[in-house]
Coordinates of C-alpha atoms in Angstrom, one line a residue:
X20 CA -0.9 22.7 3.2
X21 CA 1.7 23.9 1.0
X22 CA 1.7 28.0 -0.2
X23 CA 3.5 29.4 -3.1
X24 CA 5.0 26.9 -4.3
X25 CA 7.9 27.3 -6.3
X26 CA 8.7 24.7 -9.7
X27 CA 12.1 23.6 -8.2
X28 CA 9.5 21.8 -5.9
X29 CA 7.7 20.0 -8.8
X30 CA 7.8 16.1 -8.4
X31 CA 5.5 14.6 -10.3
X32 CA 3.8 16.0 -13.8
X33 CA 1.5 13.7 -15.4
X34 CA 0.0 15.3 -18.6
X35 CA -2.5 13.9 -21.2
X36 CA -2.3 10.3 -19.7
X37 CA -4.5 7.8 -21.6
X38 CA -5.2 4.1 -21.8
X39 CA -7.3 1.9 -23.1
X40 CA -8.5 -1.4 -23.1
X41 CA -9.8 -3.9 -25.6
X42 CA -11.0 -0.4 -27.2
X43 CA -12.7 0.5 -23.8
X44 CA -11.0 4.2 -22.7
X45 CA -10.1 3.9 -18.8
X46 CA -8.3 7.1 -18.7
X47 CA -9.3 9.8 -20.9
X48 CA -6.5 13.0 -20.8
X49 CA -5.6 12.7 -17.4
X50 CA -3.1 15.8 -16.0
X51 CA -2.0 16.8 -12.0
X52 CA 1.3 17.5 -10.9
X53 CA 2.7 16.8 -7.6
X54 CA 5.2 19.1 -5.4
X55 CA 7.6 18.3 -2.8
X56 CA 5.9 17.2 0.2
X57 CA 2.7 17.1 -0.8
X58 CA 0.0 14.4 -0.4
X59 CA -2.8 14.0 -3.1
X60 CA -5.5 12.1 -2.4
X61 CA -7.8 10.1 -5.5
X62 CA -11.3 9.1 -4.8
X63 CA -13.8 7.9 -7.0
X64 CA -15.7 4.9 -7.9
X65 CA -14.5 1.3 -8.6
X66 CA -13.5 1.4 -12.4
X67 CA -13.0 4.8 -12.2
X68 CA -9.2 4.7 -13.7
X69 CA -7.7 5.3 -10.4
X70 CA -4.9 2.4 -10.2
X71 CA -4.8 1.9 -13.9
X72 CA -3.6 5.9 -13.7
X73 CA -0.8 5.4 -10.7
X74 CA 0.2 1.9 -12.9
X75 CA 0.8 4.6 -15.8
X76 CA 3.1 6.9 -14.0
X77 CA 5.5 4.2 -13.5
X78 CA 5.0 2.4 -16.2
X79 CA 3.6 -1.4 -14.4
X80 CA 1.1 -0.1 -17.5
X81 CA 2.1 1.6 -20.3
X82 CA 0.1 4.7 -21.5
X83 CA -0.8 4.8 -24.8
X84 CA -1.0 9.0 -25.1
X85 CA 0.6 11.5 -22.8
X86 CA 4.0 12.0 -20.3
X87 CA 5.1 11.3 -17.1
X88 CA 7.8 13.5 -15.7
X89 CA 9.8 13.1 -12.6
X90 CA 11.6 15.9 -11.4
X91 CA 11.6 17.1 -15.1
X92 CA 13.1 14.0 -16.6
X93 CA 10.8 12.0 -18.6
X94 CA 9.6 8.5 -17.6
X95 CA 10.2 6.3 -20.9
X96 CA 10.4 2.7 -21.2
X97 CA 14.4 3.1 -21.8
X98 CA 14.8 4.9 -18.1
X99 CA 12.1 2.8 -16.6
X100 CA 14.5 0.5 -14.3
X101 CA 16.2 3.8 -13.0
X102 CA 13.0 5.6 -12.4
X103 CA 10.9 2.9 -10.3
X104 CA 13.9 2.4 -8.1
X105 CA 12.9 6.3 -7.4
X106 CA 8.9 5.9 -7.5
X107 CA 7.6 3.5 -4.3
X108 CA 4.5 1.6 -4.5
X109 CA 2.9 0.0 -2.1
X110 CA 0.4 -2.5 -3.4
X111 CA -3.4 -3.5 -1.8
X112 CA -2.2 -7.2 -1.7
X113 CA 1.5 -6.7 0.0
X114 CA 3.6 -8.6 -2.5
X115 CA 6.2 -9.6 0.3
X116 CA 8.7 -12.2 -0.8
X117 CA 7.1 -15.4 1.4
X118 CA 10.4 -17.2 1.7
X119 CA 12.3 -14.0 3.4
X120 CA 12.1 -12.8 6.9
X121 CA 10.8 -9.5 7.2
X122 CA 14.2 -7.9 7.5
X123 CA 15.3 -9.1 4.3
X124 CA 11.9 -8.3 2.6
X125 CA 13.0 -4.4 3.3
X126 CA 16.3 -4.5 2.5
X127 CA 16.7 -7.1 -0.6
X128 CA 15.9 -3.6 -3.2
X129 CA 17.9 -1.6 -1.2
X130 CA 21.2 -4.0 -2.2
X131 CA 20.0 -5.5 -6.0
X132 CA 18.5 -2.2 -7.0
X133 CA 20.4 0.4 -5.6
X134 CA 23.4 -1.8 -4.9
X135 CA 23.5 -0.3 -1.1
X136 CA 26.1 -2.1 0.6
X137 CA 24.5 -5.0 3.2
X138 CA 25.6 -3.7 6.4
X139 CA 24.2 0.1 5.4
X140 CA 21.4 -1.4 4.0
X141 CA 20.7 -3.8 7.3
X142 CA 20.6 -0.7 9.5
X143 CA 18.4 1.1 6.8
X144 CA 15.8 -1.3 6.9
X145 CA 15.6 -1.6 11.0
X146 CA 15.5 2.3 11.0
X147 CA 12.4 2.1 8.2
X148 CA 11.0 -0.9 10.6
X149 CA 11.3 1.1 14.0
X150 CA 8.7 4.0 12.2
X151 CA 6.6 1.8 11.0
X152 CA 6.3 0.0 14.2
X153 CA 7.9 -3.2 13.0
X154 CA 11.6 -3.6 14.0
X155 CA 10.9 -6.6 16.2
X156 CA 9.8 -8.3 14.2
X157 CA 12.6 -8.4 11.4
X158 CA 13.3 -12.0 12.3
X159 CA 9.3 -12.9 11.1
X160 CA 8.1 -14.1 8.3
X161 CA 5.3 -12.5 6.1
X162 CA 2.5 -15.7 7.1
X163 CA 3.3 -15.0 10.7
X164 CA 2.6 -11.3 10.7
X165 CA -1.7 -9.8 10.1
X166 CA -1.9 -8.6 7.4
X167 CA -1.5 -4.8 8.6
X168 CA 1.6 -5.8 9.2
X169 CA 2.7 -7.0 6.1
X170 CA 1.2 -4.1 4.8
X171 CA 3.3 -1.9 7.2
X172 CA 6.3 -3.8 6.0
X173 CA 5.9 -3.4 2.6
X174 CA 5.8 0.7 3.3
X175 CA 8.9 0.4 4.8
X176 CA 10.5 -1.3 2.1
X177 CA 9.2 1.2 0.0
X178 CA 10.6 3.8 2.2
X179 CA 14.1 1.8 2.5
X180 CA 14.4 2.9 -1.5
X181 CA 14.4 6.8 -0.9
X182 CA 11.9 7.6 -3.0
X183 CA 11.3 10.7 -4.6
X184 CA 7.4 10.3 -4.8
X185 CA 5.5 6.8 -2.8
X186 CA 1.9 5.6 -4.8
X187 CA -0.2 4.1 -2.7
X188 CA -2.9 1.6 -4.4
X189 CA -6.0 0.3 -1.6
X190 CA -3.1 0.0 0.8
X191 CA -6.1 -0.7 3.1
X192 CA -8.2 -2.5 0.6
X193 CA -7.2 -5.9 1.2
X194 CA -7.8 -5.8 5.1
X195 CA -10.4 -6.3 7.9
X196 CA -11.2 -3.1 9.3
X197 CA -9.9 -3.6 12.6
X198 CA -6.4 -3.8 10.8
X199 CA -7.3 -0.5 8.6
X200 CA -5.7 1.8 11.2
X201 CA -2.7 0.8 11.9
X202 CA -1.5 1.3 8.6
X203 CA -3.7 4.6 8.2
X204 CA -1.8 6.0 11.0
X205 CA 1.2 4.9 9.5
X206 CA 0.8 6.5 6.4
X207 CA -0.9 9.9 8.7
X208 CA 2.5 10.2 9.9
X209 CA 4.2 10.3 6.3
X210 CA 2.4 12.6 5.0
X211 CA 3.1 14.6 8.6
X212 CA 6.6 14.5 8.0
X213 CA 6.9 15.7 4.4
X214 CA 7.0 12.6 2.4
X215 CA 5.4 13.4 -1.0
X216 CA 2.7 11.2 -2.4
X217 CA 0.0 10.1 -4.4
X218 CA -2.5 7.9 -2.4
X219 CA -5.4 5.9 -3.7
X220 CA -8.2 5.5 -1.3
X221 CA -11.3 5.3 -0.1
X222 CA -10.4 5.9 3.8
X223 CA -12.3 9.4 3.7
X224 CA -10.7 10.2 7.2
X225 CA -7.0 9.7 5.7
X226 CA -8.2 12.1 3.0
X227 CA -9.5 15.0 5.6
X228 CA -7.2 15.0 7.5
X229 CA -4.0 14.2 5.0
X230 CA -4.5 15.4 1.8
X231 CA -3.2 18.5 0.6
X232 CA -5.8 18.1 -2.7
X233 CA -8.2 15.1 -3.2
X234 CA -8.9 14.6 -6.6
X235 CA -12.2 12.8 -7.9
X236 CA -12.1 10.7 -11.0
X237 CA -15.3 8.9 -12.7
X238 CA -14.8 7.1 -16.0
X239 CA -11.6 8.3 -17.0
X240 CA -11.6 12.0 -16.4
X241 CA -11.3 14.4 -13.4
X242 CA -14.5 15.5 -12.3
X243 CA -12.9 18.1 -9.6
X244 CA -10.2 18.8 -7.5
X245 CA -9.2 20.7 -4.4
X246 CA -8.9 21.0 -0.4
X247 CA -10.5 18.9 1.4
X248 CA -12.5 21.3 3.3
X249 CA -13.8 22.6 -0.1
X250 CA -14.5 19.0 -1.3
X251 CA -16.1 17.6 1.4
X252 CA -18.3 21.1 2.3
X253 CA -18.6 22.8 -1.1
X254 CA -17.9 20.2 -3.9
X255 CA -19.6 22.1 -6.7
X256 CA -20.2 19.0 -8.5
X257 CA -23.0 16.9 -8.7
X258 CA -21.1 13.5 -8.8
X259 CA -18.3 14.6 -6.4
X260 CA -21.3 15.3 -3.9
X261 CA -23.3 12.1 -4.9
X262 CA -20.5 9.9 -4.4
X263 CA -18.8 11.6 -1.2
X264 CA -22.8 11.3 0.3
X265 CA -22.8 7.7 -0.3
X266 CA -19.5 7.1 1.2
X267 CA -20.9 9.0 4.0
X268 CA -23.6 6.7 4.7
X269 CA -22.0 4.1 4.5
X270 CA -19.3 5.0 7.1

């Protein structure tokens, strides 16, 4: 947990976000800001505006009201190339290039985007590989890996781009559960060493244990924010503690 924080440390400062769609409002004012090295954890129900909100910040959906800043410099469509070489995102479904081998999957951004020489780039990508657990199999392709492996792979490419802040969307959604932890202690491990992001998930024991603030959102808004041992033991809010009971019981 992270104490007196200074500003030089802000990331991430969404403010006033909104968006809506065919005239339905999916995100309603939203504001949070992010510092260095923290992890912040969004939970709510499905159709909540939780993805539609990390697609705002970098701009894979365009807001129609509010600003994104990172590091003080504001995310406009002008900049956007420049700034989602600096904001990772790791999907729920992968989206792995097929026809590469997982080595060039990791490092393919690191050369077109950032125009990292190959070689440098080549040792990157085994480096990002060996801590996800993944460096032999750089010679694989993405159909002969599970898929918490391809989604391990497709953390490390994220990684591979030095990001300033990593969104994570369902990184677990799409997989059985015996594959859920693999990439849950994966992402444990991040947030461990520092790396500062925004995470999008229902895994409640990622949240606990991770998250320096978990956020609740229902229909557009945030309901309530804070600690986790103040969310899950004193949420002062009806719906936070309706909906954190029913993931509960549902394990």
């Amino acid at each position: 947990m992270r104490d007196n924080v200074m500003d030089s440390d802000l990331v991430l400062d969404v403010k006033g976000v909104k968006k809506s769609y065919g005239g339905v409002e999916v995100l309603k004012g939203i504001s949070f800001s992010l510092h260095r090295g923290e992890t912040k954890v969004l939970i709510g129900p499905s159709g909540s505006g939780k993805s539609t909100l990390l697609r705002s910040i970098n701009h894979l959906t365009h807001p129609d009201d509010g600003k994104v800043y990172l590091k003080g410099e504001e995310v406009t469509d002008s900049n956007i190339d420049k700034m989602r070489a600096r904001i990772g995102f790791v999907f729920q479904d992968f989206n792995l290039f097929s026809h590469l081998t997982v080595l060039d999957n990791v490092r393919i951004c690191q050369i077109r985007v950032n125009g990292v020489e190959r070689d440098k780039a080549t040792r990157r990508a085994y480096e990002e590989l060996e801590r996800v657990g993944l460096s032999d199999r750089a010679d694989a392709y993405p159909a002969e890996l599970s898929g918490g492996q391809q989604q391990r792979v497709s953390i490390a490419r994220a990684l591979a781009m030095d990001p300033d802040v990593l969104l994570f969307d369902e990184p677990t959604s799409a997989l059985d559960p015996e594959l859920t932890g693999e990439v849950v202690k994966v992402m444990q491990q991040l947030a461990s060493d520092g790396m500062t992001m925004v995470v999008v998930t229902h895994e409640m024991s990622f949240a606990r244990q991770a998250a320096d603030e978990i956020i609740f959102m229902e229909k557009g808004y945030i309901v309530e924010q804070g600690d986790p041992q103040t969310l899950f033991t004193g949420a002062e809010n009806e719906r936070t503690r309706a909906f954190l009971n029913v993931i509960a019981e549902h394990g």
